[in-house]
PDB file of C-alpha atoms in Angstrom:
ATOM      1  CA  MET A1256      -0.203   4.710  21.015  1.00  0.00           C
ATOM      2  CA  LYS A1257      -2.771   5.749  18.380  1.00  0.00           C
ATOM      3  CA  GLN A1258       0.035   6.875  16.025  1.00  0.00           C
ATOM      4  CA  LEU A1259       1.788   3.511  16.437  1.00  0.00           C
ATOM      5  CA  ILE A1260      -1.404   1.632  15.551  1.00  0.00           C
ATOM      6  CA  ILE A1261      -1.950   3.754  12.416  1.00  0.00           C
ATOM      7  CA  ALA A1262       1.670   3.200  11.337  1.00  0.00           C
ATOM      8  CA  PHE A1263       1.249  -0.572  11.782  1.00  0.00           C
ATOM      9  CA  LEU A1264      -1.962  -0.639   9.717  1.00  0.00           C
ATOM     10  CA  THR A1265      -0.306   1.356   6.940  1.00  0.00           C
ATOM     11  CA  LEU A1266       2.604  -1.097   6.811  1.00  0.00           C
ATOM     12  CA  PHE A1267       0.162  -4.004   6.624  1.00  0.00           C
ATOM     13  CA  LEU A1268      -2.137  -2.550   3.978  1.00  0.00           C
ATOM     14  CA  PHE A1269       0.473  -1.303   1.490  1.00  0.00           C
ATOM     15  CA  GLN A1270       2.767  -3.761  -0.292  1.00  0.00           C
ATOM     16  CA  PHE A1271       4.769  -3.580  -3.506  1.00  0.00           C
ATOM     17  CA  SER A1272       4.524  -6.783  -5.512  1.00  0.00           C
ATOM     18  CA  ALA A1273       7.498  -8.298  -7.318  1.00  0.00           C
ATOM     19  CA  ASN A1274       6.456  -6.701 -10.614  1.00  0.00           C
ATOM     20  CA  GLY A1275       6.331  -3.191  -9.142  1.00  0.00           C
ATOM     21  CA  GLN A1276       2.607  -2.658  -8.676  1.00  0.00           C
ATOM     22  CA  LEU A1277       1.319  -1.206  -5.445  1.00  0.00           C
ATOM     23  CA  ARG A1278      -1.026  -3.661  -3.722  1.00  0.00           C
ATOM     24  CA  VAL A1279      -3.417  -2.261  -1.124  1.00  0.00           C
ATOM     25  CA  SER A1280      -5.201  -4.944   0.920  1.00  0.00           C
ATOM     26  CA  SER A1281      -8.596  -4.343   2.463  1.00  0.00           C
ATOM     27  CA  SER A1282      -9.953  -5.967   5.594  1.00  0.00           C
ATOM     28  CA  ASP A1283     -12.897  -7.183   3.447  1.00  0.00           C
ATOM     29  CA  GLY A1284     -10.724  -9.640   1.463  1.00  0.00           C
ATOM     30  CA  TYR A1285      -9.979  -7.791  -1.772  1.00  0.00           C
ATOM     31  CA  ASP A1286      -6.836  -6.024  -3.039  1.00  0.00           C
ATOM     32  CA  VAL A1287      -6.386  -2.874  -5.118  1.00  0.00           C
ATOM     33  CA  LEU A1288      -3.424  -3.041  -7.561  1.00  0.00           C
ATOM     34  CA  ILE A1289      -2.101   0.266  -8.937  1.00  0.00           C
ATOM     35  CA  TRP A1290       0.514   0.938 -11.635  1.00  0.00           C
ATOM     36  CA  LEU A1291       1.512   4.540 -12.449  1.00  0.00           C
ATOM     37  CA  GLU A1292       3.952   6.294 -14.784  1.00  0.00           C
ATOM     38  CA  ALA A1293       4.680   9.978 -15.404  1.00  0.00           C
ATOM     39  CA  THR A1294       5.216   9.963 -19.190  1.00  0.00           C
ATOM     40  CA  SER A1295       5.714  13.592 -20.263  1.00  0.00           C
ATOM     41  CA  VAL A1296       5.274  17.270 -19.395  1.00  0.00           C
ATOM     42  CA  ASP A1297       2.675  19.539 -20.976  1.00  0.00           C
ATOM     43  CA  ALA A1298       4.453  22.925 -21.044  1.00  0.00           C
ATOM     44  CA  PRO A1299       4.857  25.933 -23.394  1.00  0.00           C
ATOM     45  CA  ASN A1300       7.549  25.872 -26.090  1.00  0.00           C
ATOM     46  CA  SER A1301       9.213  29.034 -24.842  1.00  0.00           C
ATOM     47  CA  CYS A1302       9.419  30.874 -21.521  1.00  0.00           C
ATOM     48  CA  SER A1303      11.503  33.417 -19.619  1.00  0.00           C
ATOM     49  CA  ASP A1304      11.896  32.546 -15.955  1.00  0.00           C
ATOM     50  CA  ASP A1305       8.675  30.677 -15.038  1.00  0.00           C
ATOM     51  CA  TYR A1306       5.872  28.757 -16.702  1.00  0.00           C
ATOM     52  CA  THR A1307       2.727  26.763 -15.982  1.00  0.00           C
ATOM     53  CA  PHE A1308       2.869  23.029 -16.712  1.00  0.00           C
ATOM     54  CA  LYS A1309       0.970  19.752 -16.264  1.00  0.00           C
ATOM     55  CA  VAL A1310       2.246  16.177 -16.219  1.00  0.00           C
ATOM     56  CA  ASN A1311       0.758  13.405 -18.358  1.00  0.00           C
ATOM     57  CA  MET A1312       0.213  10.165 -16.455  1.00  0.00           C
ATOM     58  CA  LYS A1313      -0.538   6.546 -17.395  1.00  0.00           C
ATOM     59  CA  TYR A1314      -2.354   4.293 -14.955  1.00  0.00           C
ATOM     60  CA  ASP A1315      -3.606   0.740 -14.506  1.00  0.00           C
ATOM     61  CA  VAL A1316      -5.978   0.052 -11.594  1.00  0.00           C
ATOM     62  CA  LYS A1317      -7.205  -3.502 -10.921  1.00  0.00           C
ATOM     63  CA  PHE A1318      -9.050  -5.371  -8.185  1.00  0.00           C
ATOM     64  CA  GLU A1319      -8.406  -8.924  -6.986  1.00  0.00           C
ATOM     65  CA  GLY A1320      -9.800 -11.203  -4.302  1.00  0.00           C
ATOM     66  CA  VAL A1321     -13.241 -11.605  -2.775  1.00  0.00           C
ATOM     67  CA  ASN A1322     -15.937  -9.076  -1.884  1.00  0.00           C
ATOM     68  CA  VAL A1323     -14.694  -6.683  -4.586  1.00  0.00           C
ATOM     69  CA  PRO A1324     -16.900  -3.559  -4.471  1.00  0.00           C
ATOM     70  CA  ASP A1325     -18.441  -1.962  -7.547  1.00  0.00           C
ATOM     71  CA  ASN A1326     -16.240   1.048  -6.879  1.00  0.00           C
ATOM     72  CA  MET A1327     -14.047   2.687  -4.252  1.00  0.00           C
ATOM     73  CA  TYR A1328     -15.126   5.821  -2.420  1.00  0.00           C
ATOM     74  CA  THR A1329     -11.953   7.740  -3.325  1.00  0.00           C
ATOM     75  CA  LEU A1330      -8.857   7.149  -5.480  1.00  0.00           C
ATOM     76  CA  GLN A1331      -7.015  10.471  -5.436  1.00  0.00           C
ATOM     77  CA  CYS A1332      -3.321  11.055  -6.195  1.00  0.00           C
ATOM     78  CA  TYR A1333      -0.883  13.930  -5.754  1.00  0.00           C
ATOM     79  CA  LEU A1334       2.247  13.955  -7.916  1.00  0.00           C
ATOM     80  CA  LEU A1335       5.092  15.480  -5.886  1.00  0.00           C
ATOM     81  CA  CYS A1336       7.846  17.364  -7.728  1.00  0.00           C
ATOM     82  CA  ASP A1337      10.732  19.670  -6.803  1.00  0.00           C
ATOM     83  CA  GLN A1338      10.040  23.209  -5.565  1.00  0.00           C
ATOM     84  CA  ASP A1339       7.460  21.666  -3.182  1.00  0.00           C
ATOM     85  CA  LEU A1340       4.918  21.216  -5.977  1.00  0.00           C
ATOM     86  CA  SER A1341       1.933  18.901  -5.497  1.00  0.00           C
ATOM     87  CA  MET A1342      -0.361  18.351  -8.479  1.00  0.00           C
ATOM     88  CA  ASN A1343      -3.473  16.285  -7.982  1.00  0.00           C
ATOM     89  CA  PHE A1344      -5.064  13.819 -10.382  1.00  0.00           C
ATOM     90  CA  GLY A1345      -7.773  11.218  -9.960  1.00  0.00           C
ATOM     91  CA  LEU A1346      -7.936   7.514 -10.786  1.00  0.00           C
ATOM     92  CA  PRO A1347     -11.133   5.664 -11.818  1.00  0.00           C
ATOM     93  CA  VAL A1348     -12.852   4.408  -8.654  1.00  0.00           C
ATOM     94  CA  SER A1349     -14.099   1.310 -10.516  1.00  0.00           C
ATOM     95  CA  GLY A1350     -10.655   0.493 -11.994  1.00  0.00           C
ATOM     96  CA  GLY A1351      -9.338   0.637 -15.546  1.00  0.00           C
ATOM     97  CA  VAL A1352      -6.392   1.424 -17.811  1.00  0.00           C
ATOM     98  CA  GLY A1353      -5.796   4.796 -19.416  1.00  0.00           C
ATOM     99  CA  ASP A1354      -4.206   8.224 -19.489  1.00  0.00           C
ATOM    100  CA  THR A1355      -4.838  11.302 -17.405  1.00  0.00           C
ATOM    101  CA  ILE A1356      -3.209  14.660 -16.692  1.00  0.00           C
ATOM    102  CA  THR A1357      -2.443  16.440 -13.458  1.00  0.00           C
ATOM    103  CA  ALA A1358      -3.772  19.805 -12.355  1.00  0.00           C
ATOM    104  CA  PRO A1359      -1.494  22.714 -13.411  1.00  0.00           C
ATOM    105  CA  ASP A1360       1.222  24.264 -11.297  1.00  0.00           C
ATOM    106  CA  ASN A1361       3.880  26.913 -11.760  1.00  0.00           C
ATOM    107  CA  TRP A1362       7.593  26.137 -12.241  1.00  0.00           C
ATOM    108  CA  VAL A1363      10.331  28.704 -11.691  1.00  0.00           C
ATOM    109  CA  GLY A1364      12.933  28.287 -14.433  1.00  0.00           C
ATOM    110  CA  ASP A1365      13.506  28.701 -18.150  1.00  0.00           C
ATOM    111  CA  ASN A1366      13.745  25.039 -19.218  1.00  0.00           C
ATOM    112  CA  CYS A1367      10.151  24.660 -20.405  1.00  0.00           C
ATOM    113  CA  SER A1368      11.058  23.440 -23.917  1.00  0.00           C
ATOM    114  CA  GLU A1369      13.040  20.487 -22.534  1.00  0.00           C
ATOM    115  CA  ALA A1370      11.014  19.758 -19.396  1.00  0.00           C
ATOM    116  CA  THR A1371      10.485  16.119 -18.440  1.00  0.00           C
ATOM    117  CA  PRO A1372       9.048  14.574 -15.256  1.00  0.00           C
ATOM    118  CA  GLN A1373      12.589  13.557 -14.274  1.00  0.00           C
ATOM    119  CA  LEU A1374      14.032  17.022 -14.906  1.00  0.00           C
ATOM    120  CA  LEU A1375      11.323  18.616 -12.760  1.00  0.00           C
ATOM    121  CA  GLY A1376      11.934  16.129  -9.962  1.00  0.00           C
ATOM    122  CA  CYS A1377       8.502  14.500 -10.149  1.00  0.00           C
ATOM    123  CA  ASP A1378       9.564  11.422  -8.232  1.00  0.00           C
ATOM    124  CA  SER A1379       6.879  10.472  -5.723  1.00  0.00           C
ATOM    125  CA  VAL A1380       3.122  10.135  -5.324  1.00  0.00           C
ATOM    126  CA  ARG A1381       0.838  10.606  -2.343  1.00  0.00           C
ATOM    127  CA  LEU A1382      -2.226   8.369  -2.498  1.00  0.00           C
ATOM    128  CA  LEU A1383      -5.582   8.801  -0.829  1.00  0.00           C
ATOM    129  CA  ILE A1384      -7.501   5.503  -1.037  1.00  0.00           C
ATOM    130  CA  GLU A1385     -10.875   5.028   0.619  1.00  0.00           C
ATOM    131  CA  GLY A1386     -13.305   2.160   0.199  1.00  0.00           C
ATOM    132  CA  PRO A1387     -14.907  -0.756   2.046  1.00  0.00           C
ATOM    133  CA  GLY A1388     -12.252  -1.944   4.490  1.00  0.00           C
ATOM    134  CA  ILE A1389      -9.634   0.594   3.290  1.00  0.00           C
ATOM    135  CA  SER A1390      -8.791   4.121   4.398  1.00  0.00           C
ATOM    136  CA  VAL A1391      -5.151   5.104   3.842  1.00  0.00           C
ATOM    137  CA  TYR A1392      -3.250   8.285   2.938  1.00  0.00           C
ATOM    138  CA  GLU A1393       0.426   7.545   2.147  1.00  0.00           C
ATOM    139  CA  LYS A1394       3.422   8.762   0.121  1.00  0.00           C
ATOM    140  CA  TYR A1395       5.600   6.478  -2.022  1.00  0.00           C
ATOM    141  CA  PRO A1396       8.382   6.921  -4.606  1.00  0.00           C
ATOM    142  CA  LEU A1397       7.029   6.920  -8.137  1.00  0.00           C
ATOM    143  CA  SER A1398       9.691   4.389  -9.166  1.00  0.00           C
ATOM    144  CA  ASN A1399       7.995   1.780  -6.973  1.00  0.00           C
ATOM    145  CA  PHE A1400       4.933   1.794  -9.235  1.00  0.00           C
ATOM    146  CA  LEU A1401       6.842   1.064 -12.463  1.00  0.00           C
ATOM    147  CA  LEU A1402       6.720  -2.400 -13.999  1.00  0.00           C
ATOM    148  CA  PRO A1403      10.038  -3.980 -15.016  1.00  0.00           C
ATOM    149  CA  MET A1404      10.347  -5.857 -18.298  1.00  0.00           C
ATOM    150  CA  GLU A1405       8.735  -9.255 -17.643  1.00  0.00           C
ATOM    151  CA  LEU A1406       9.500 -11.999 -20.188  1.00  0.00           C
ATOM    152  CA  ILE A1407       6.773 -14.638 -19.973  1.00  0.00           C
ATOM    153  CA  ASN A1408       7.650 -16.815 -22.970  1.00  0.00           C
ATOM    154  CA  PHE A1409      10.686 -17.406 -25.191  1.00  0.00           C
ATOM    155  CA  SER A1410      10.715 -20.270 -27.712  1.00  0.00           C
ATOM    156  CA  VAL A1411      12.972 -21.313 -30.594  1.00  0.00           C
ATOM    157  CA  LYS A1412      12.028 -23.867 -33.262  1.00  0.00           C
ATOM    158  CA  VAL A1413      12.933 -24.975 -36.791  1.00  0.00           C
ATOM    159  CA  VAL A1414      10.310 -23.873 -39.341  1.00  0.00           C
ATOM    160  CA  GLY A1415      11.842 -24.953 -42.628  1.00  0.00           C
ATOM    161  CA  SER A1416      15.026 -25.866 -44.430  1.00  0.00           C
ATOM    162  CA  GLN A1417      16.243 -22.275 -44.177  1.00  0.00           C
ATOM    163  CA  GLY A1418      14.848 -20.867 -40.964  1.00  0.00           C
ATOM    164  CA  VAL A1419      14.701 -20.911 -37.172  1.00  0.00           C
ATOM    165  CA  LEU A1420      11.779 -19.034 -35.634  1.00  0.00           C
ATOM    166  CA  LEU A1421      12.230 -17.167 -32.344  1.00  0.00           C
ATOM    167  CA  ASN A1422       9.112 -16.011 -30.539  1.00  0.00           C
ATOM    168  CA  TRP A1423       8.848 -14.206 -27.202  1.00  0.00           C
ATOM    169  CA  GLU A1424       6.247 -12.337 -25.194  1.00  0.00           C
ATOM    170  CA  THR A1425       6.461  -9.726 -22.469  1.00  0.00           C
ATOM    171  CA  ALA A1426       3.778  -9.151 -19.840  1.00  0.00           C
ATOM    172  CA  SER A1427       5.138  -5.672 -19.107  1.00  0.00           C
ATOM    173  CA  GLU A1428       7.984  -3.401 -20.168  1.00  0.00           C
ATOM    174  CA  LEU A1429       9.694  -0.470 -18.465  1.00  0.00           C
ATOM    175  CA  ASN A1430      11.906   1.875 -20.541  1.00  0.00           C
ATOM    176  CA  ASN A1431      12.636  -1.008 -22.943  1.00  0.00           C
ATOM    177  CA  ASP A1432      14.631   0.357 -25.884  1.00  0.00           C
ATOM    178  CA  TYR A1433      15.248  -2.800 -27.919  1.00  0.00           C
ATOM    179  CA  PHE A1434      15.883  -6.542 -27.993  1.00  0.00           C
ATOM    180  CA  ALA A1435      19.025  -7.944 -29.623  1.00  0.00           C
ATOM    181  CA  VAL A1436      18.787 -11.510 -30.942  1.00  0.00           C
ATOM    182  CA  GLU A1437      22.071 -13.353 -30.377  1.00  0.00           C
ATOM    183  CA  ARG A1438      23.291 -16.748 -31.664  1.00  0.00           C
ATOM    184  CA  SER A1439      26.221 -18.932 -30.681  1.00  0.00           C
ATOM    185  CA  ASN A1440      27.708 -22.159 -32.027  1.00  0.00           C
ATOM    186  CA  ASP A1441      29.304 -23.139 -28.718  1.00  0.00           C
ATOM    187  CA  GLY A1442      27.345 -21.280 -26.024  1.00  0.00           C
ATOM    188  CA  ARG A1443      30.315 -18.988 -25.295  1.00  0.00           C
ATOM    189  CA  ASN A1444      30.941 -16.789 -28.337  1.00  0.00           C
ATOM    190  CA  TRP A1445      27.877 -14.819 -29.417  1.00  0.00           C
ATOM    191  CA  LYS A1446      26.911 -13.008 -32.620  1.00  0.00           C
ATOM    192  CA  THR A1447      24.153 -10.377 -32.837  1.00  0.00           C
ATOM    193  CA  LEU A1448      21.727 -11.273 -35.634  1.00  0.00           C
ATOM    194  CA  ALA A1449      19.178  -8.454 -35.359  1.00  0.00           C
ATOM    195  CA  GLU A1450      17.768  -5.731 -33.135  1.00  0.00           C
ATOM    196  CA  LEU A1451      14.024  -5.326 -32.622  1.00  0.00           C
ATOM    197  CA  LYS A1452      12.523  -2.149 -31.191  1.00  0.00           C
ATOM    198  CA  GLY A1453      10.917  -2.561 -27.778  1.00  0.00           C
ATOM    199  CA  ALA A1454       7.612  -1.107 -26.613  1.00  0.00           C
ATOM    200  CA  GLY A1455       9.200   1.442 -24.265  1.00  0.00           C
ATOM    201  CA  THR A1456       6.918   1.242 -21.238  1.00  0.00           C
ATOM    202  CA  SER A1457       3.816  -0.904 -21.436  1.00  0.00           C
ATOM    203  CA  SER A1458       1.578  -2.951 -19.155  1.00  0.00           C
ATOM    204  CA  ASP A1459       0.042  -4.846 -22.112  1.00  0.00           C
ATOM    205  CA  ILE A1460       1.254  -8.193 -23.479  1.00  0.00           C
ATOM    206  CA  GLN A1461       3.678  -7.627 -26.384  1.00  0.00           C
ATOM    207  CA  ASN A1462       4.530 -10.356 -28.914  1.00  0.00           C
ATOM    208  CA  TYR A1463       7.802 -10.475 -30.870  1.00  0.00           C
ATOM    209  CA  ASP A1464       8.958 -12.755 -33.701  1.00  0.00           C
ATOM    210  CA  TYR A1465      12.195 -13.138 -35.604  1.00  0.00           C
ATOM    211  CA  ILE A1466      13.305 -15.738 -38.166  1.00  0.00           C
ATOM    212  CA  ASP A1467      16.988 -16.548 -38.503  1.00  0.00           C
ATOM    213  CA  PRO A1468      17.083 -17.128 -42.296  1.00  0.00           C
ATOM    214  CA  SER A1469      20.636 -18.525 -42.274  1.00  0.00           C
ATOM    215  CA  PRO A1470      20.970 -20.910 -39.311  1.00  0.00           C
ATOM    216  CA  VAL A1471      24.100 -22.975 -38.894  1.00  0.00           C
ATOM    217  CA  HIS A1472      24.160 -26.747 -39.311  1.00  0.00           C
ATOM    218  CA  GLY A1473      23.814 -28.709 -36.072  1.00  0.00           C
ATOM    219  CA  ILE A1474      23.129 -27.366 -32.579  1.00  0.00           C
ATOM    220  CA  SER A1475      22.864 -23.597 -32.119  1.00  0.00           C
ATOM    221  CA  TYR A1476      22.261 -21.470 -29.032  1.00  0.00           C
ATOM    222  CA  TYR A1477      19.974 -18.420 -29.012  1.00  0.00           C
ATOM    223  CA  ARG A1478      19.376 -15.730 -26.409  1.00  0.00           C
ATOM    224  CA  LEU A1479      17.896 -12.220 -26.111  1.00  0.00           C
ATOM    225  CA  ARG A1480      19.695  -9.149 -24.806  1.00  0.00           C
ATOM    226  CA  GLN A1481      17.165  -6.594 -23.579  1.00  0.00           C
ATOM    227  CA  THR A1482      18.513  -3.019 -23.370  1.00  0.00           C
ATOM    228  CA  ASP A1483      16.912  -0.031 -21.602  1.00  0.00           C
ATOM    229  CA  PHE A1484      17.052   3.575 -22.822  1.00  0.00           C
ATOM    230  CA  ASP A1485      19.816   4.291 -20.301  1.00  0.00           C
ATOM    231  CA  GLY A1486      21.997   1.512 -21.740  1.00  0.00           C
ATOM    232  CA  THR A1487      21.536  -1.047 -18.975  1.00  0.00           C
ATOM    233  CA  PHE A1488      20.811  -4.550 -20.238  1.00  0.00           C
ATOM    234  CA  LYS A1489      20.092  -8.109 -19.196  1.00  0.00           C
ATOM    235  CA  TYR A1490      19.985 -11.504 -20.900  1.00  0.00           C
ATOM    236  CA  SER A1491      17.219 -14.038 -21.281  1.00  0.00           C
ATOM    237  CA  LYS A1492      17.673 -17.730 -20.688  1.00  0.00           C
ATOM    238  CA  THR A1493      19.461 -19.585 -23.499  1.00  0.00           C
ATOM    239  CA  ARG A1494      17.495 -21.781 -25.917  1.00  0.00           C
ATOM    240  CA  THR A1495      18.986 -24.492 -28.154  1.00  0.00           C
ATOM    241  CA  VAL A1496      17.860 -25.944 -31.481  1.00  0.00           C
ATOM    242  CA  ASP A1497      19.222 -28.744 -33.681  1.00  0.00           C
ATOM    243  CA  PHE A1498      19.097 -27.760 -37.347  1.00  0.00           C
ATOM    244  CA  GLU A1499      19.948 -30.227 -40.109  1.00  0.00           C
ATOM    245  CA  PHE A1500      19.586 -29.099 -43.710  1.00  0.00           C
ATOM    246  CA  GLU A1501      19.045 -32.537 -45.148  1.00  0.00           C
ATOM    247  CA  ASN A1502      16.318 -33.528 -42.683  1.00  0.00           C
ATOM    248  CA  HIS A1503      13.944 -30.609 -43.271  1.00  0.00           C
ATOM    249  CA  GLU A1504      11.802 -29.781 -46.255  1.00  0.00           C
ATOM    250  CA  SER A1505      10.652 -26.257 -46.889  1.00  0.00           C
ATOM    251  CA  LYS A1506       7.177 -25.625 -45.550  1.00  0.00           C
ATOM    252  CA  LEU A1507       4.826 -22.693 -45.242  1.00  0.00           C
ATOM    253  CA  VAL A1508       4.861 -20.902 -41.895  1.00  0.00           C
ATOM    254  CA  VAL A1509       2.585 -17.999 -40.924  1.00  0.00           C
ATOM    255  CA  TYR A1510       3.018 -16.010 -37.714  1.00  0.00           C
ATOM    256  CA  PRO A1511       1.818 -14.569 -35.438  1.00  0.00           C
ATOM    257  CA  ASN A1512      -1.203 -16.817 -35.247  1.00  0.00           C
ATOM    258  CA  PRO A1513      -3.733 -15.492 -34.259  1.00  0.00           C
ATOM    259  CA  ALA A1514      -2.903 -12.205 -35.999  1.00  0.00           C
ATOM    260  CA  GLN A1515      -4.413  -8.724 -36.005  1.00  0.00           C
ATOM    261  CA  ASN A1516      -3.200  -6.422 -38.799  1.00  0.00           C
ATOM    262  CA  THR A1517      -0.180  -8.135 -40.350  1.00  0.00           C
ATOM    263  CA  ILE A1518       1.070 -11.676 -40.898  1.00  0.00           C
ATOM    264  CA  GLN A1519       4.622 -12.733 -41.654  1.00  0.00           C
ATOM    265  CA  VAL A1520       4.849 -15.550 -44.211  1.00  0.00           C
ATOM    266  CA  PHE A1521       7.986 -17.706 -44.279  1.00  0.00           C
ATOM    267  CA  THR A1522       8.261 -18.891 -47.890  1.00  0.00           C
ATOM    268  CA  GLY A1523      11.425 -21.061 -47.907  1.00  0.00           C
ATOM    269  CA  LYS A1524      14.048 -21.178 -50.641  1.00  0.00           C
ATOM    270  CA  ARG A1525      13.898 -18.565 -53.395  1.00  0.00           C
ATOM    271  CA  GLU A1526      13.611 -21.120 -56.208  1.00  0.00           C
ATOM    272  CA  GLN A1527      10.582 -22.693 -54.497  1.00  0.00           C
ATOM    273  CA  ARG A1528       8.673 -19.467 -53.892  1.00  0.00           C
ATOM    274  CA  SER A1529       5.488 -18.512 -55.693  1.00  0.00           C
ATOM    275  CA  ASP A1530       2.699 -15.984 -55.253  1.00  0.00           C
ATOM    276  CA  ILE A1531       1.002 -15.836 -51.843  1.00  0.00           C
ATOM    277  CA  THR A1532      -2.798 -16.050 -51.887  1.00  0.00           C
ATOM    278  CA  VAL A1533      -5.206 -15.668 -48.980  1.00  0.00           C
ATOM    279  CA  TYR A1534      -8.636 -17.386 -49.151  1.00  0.00           C
ATOM    280  CA  ASN A1535     -11.602 -17.379 -46.828  1.00  0.00           C
ATOM    281  CA  MET A1536     -13.089 -20.647 -45.600  1.00  0.00           C
ATOM    282  CA  PHE A1537     -15.455 -20.728 -48.581  1.00  0.00           C
ATOM    283  CA  GLY A1538     -12.526 -20.774 -51.009  1.00  0.00           C
ATOM    284  CA  HIS A1539     -12.954 -17.187 -52.175  1.00  0.00           C
ATOM    285  CA  GLU A1540      -9.725 -15.320 -52.875  1.00  0.00           C
ATOM    286  CA  MET A1541      -9.394 -12.335 -50.536  1.00  0.00           C
ATOM    287  CA  MET A1542      -5.943 -10.990 -51.478  1.00  0.00           C
ATOM    288  CA  SER A1543      -2.636 -11.971 -53.047  1.00  0.00           C
ATOM    289  CA  VAL A1544       1.010 -10.937 -53.118  1.00  0.00           C
ATOM    290  CA  LYS A1545       2.783 -11.273 -56.460  1.00  0.00           C
ATOM    291  CA  ASN A1546       6.399 -11.625 -57.608  1.00  0.00           C
ATOM    292  CA  ILE A1547       7.798 -12.704 -54.252  1.00  0.00           C
ATOM    293  CA  GLN A1548      10.400 -14.880 -56.001  1.00  0.00           C
ATOM    294  CA  LYS A1549      12.377 -11.706 -56.730  1.00  0.00           C
ATOM    295  CA  SER A1550      12.844 -10.989 -53.036  1.00  0.00           C
ATOM    296  CA  SER A1551      15.986 -12.126 -51.235  1.00  0.00           C
ATOM    297  CA  ASP A1552      14.108 -12.167 -47.925  1.00  0.00           C
ATOM    298  CA  PRO A1553      12.295 -15.462 -47.203  1.00  0.00           C
ATOM    299  CA  ILE A1554       9.873 -13.578 -44.906  1.00  0.00           C
ATOM    300  CA  VAL A1555       7.061 -11.692 -46.643  1.00  0.00           C
ATOM    301  CA  SER A1556       4.865  -9.261 -44.700  1.00  0.00           C
ATOM    302  CA  VAL A1557       1.172  -9.306 -45.699  1.00  0.00           C
ATOM    303  CA  ASP A1558      -1.262  -6.572 -44.595  1.00  0.00           C
ATOM    304  CA  ILE A1559      -4.505  -8.231 -43.451  1.00  0.00           C
ATOM    305  CA  SER A1560      -6.063  -5.197 -41.757  1.00  0.00           C
ATOM    306  CA  SER A1561      -8.877  -5.123 -44.356  1.00  0.00           C
ATOM    307  CA  LEU A1562     -10.004  -8.665 -43.494  1.00  0.00           C
ATOM    308  CA  GLN A1563     -12.792  -9.322 -41.040  1.00  0.00           C
ATOM    309  CA  ASN A1564     -12.115 -11.476 -38.002  1.00  0.00           C
ATOM    310  CA  GLY A1565     -12.194 -15.194 -38.753  1.00  0.00           C
ATOM    311  CA  VAL A1566     -10.288 -18.164 -40.168  1.00  0.00           C
ATOM    312  CA  TYR A1567      -8.343 -17.865 -43.442  1.00  0.00           C
ATOM    313  CA  ILE A1568      -6.234 -20.080 -45.687  1.00  0.00           C
ATOM    314  CA  VAL A1569      -2.799 -19.074 -46.997  1.00  0.00           C
ATOM    315  CA  LYS A1570      -1.405 -20.809 -50.079  1.00  0.00           C
ATOM    316  CA  THR A1571       1.945 -20.466 -51.812  1.00  0.00           C
ATOM    317  CA  GLY A1572       3.085 -23.052 -54.350  1.00  0.00           C
ATOM    318  CA  GLN A1573       1.824 -26.434 -53.123  1.00  0.00           C
ATOM    319  CA  SER A1574       1.922 -25.432 -49.448  1.00  0.00           C
ATOM    320  CA  VAL A1575      -1.236 -24.503 -47.553  1.00  0.00           C
ATOM    321  CA  THR A1576      -1.855 -23.467 -43.951  1.00  0.00           C
ATOM    322  CA  LYS A1577      -4.468 -21.510 -42.027  1.00  0.00           C
ATOM    323  CA  PHE A1578      -4.406 -18.609 -39.596  1.00  0.00           C
ATOM    324  CA  TYR A1579      -6.853 -16.757 -37.388  1.00  0.00           C
ATOM    325  CA  LYS A1580      -7.496 -13.014 -37.494  1.00  0.00           C
ATOM    326  CA  ASN A1581      -8.875 -11.381 -34.378  1.00  0.00           C
TER     327      ASN A1581
END
């Protein structure tokens, strides 16, 4: 009877949310959310028939709900691999995002130079979690902790007489190789316009932008094809835009906004382009980009990493707009 009760409590306390995180619920009203990934193997470059190795791990530990404690009593993990290996590593008892490495163990084999977590069969984790209202020791497949690619925003809009801006954000990515931007005139036949490198695996928000510099007249359809490293792919929802050459004047567009290290400046038709100048809010010139009229690309990348955080003005020709650096 005691074993049945423990099994029931374990089933109740441990849940995997839709985005892949492990959620452990306490009887005090708070939840512990855990995301884990085995990223690489720390092993020698050459070996004969055995070698000592460690596994590099990424983690994200969060707390939600009420009565959240300052810290847990224990957050201990054991990465389980083939050959009955069990390598322990700890997680921060107060939560956080970061990297860690397992304790060392010995592998019998001569594949040290090409060792990966997958090749060594590191496919599950045993968790020991203790805290107010929680005391559980359980084993789960490592794949259950991984976040799939989660698209949280995808927009398409006209930004000038020669451009359609596509912007999308991901809340998380898992083994994301690249995005392909596709366009169609009829919603059935699609053309790939560009491929943008993905973030691989990430639990941070990623922002992507692409300008179609040669949109077709009238209604166009756009979609994203997201492809993993293993070749599997899926499509986003389709977005439409109505582009009419005669109804749009060229205008200055700066993105992303807010920006961190780089801004992309959409400058319109080549014959209308002029030098790009960045001013602070007091009207002092901070930087400029010259001779952009020679470029065939209407999008000019400007490095703003030297600027302090704040509001700035961008001017090219008679067009002026502002952006925020943070």
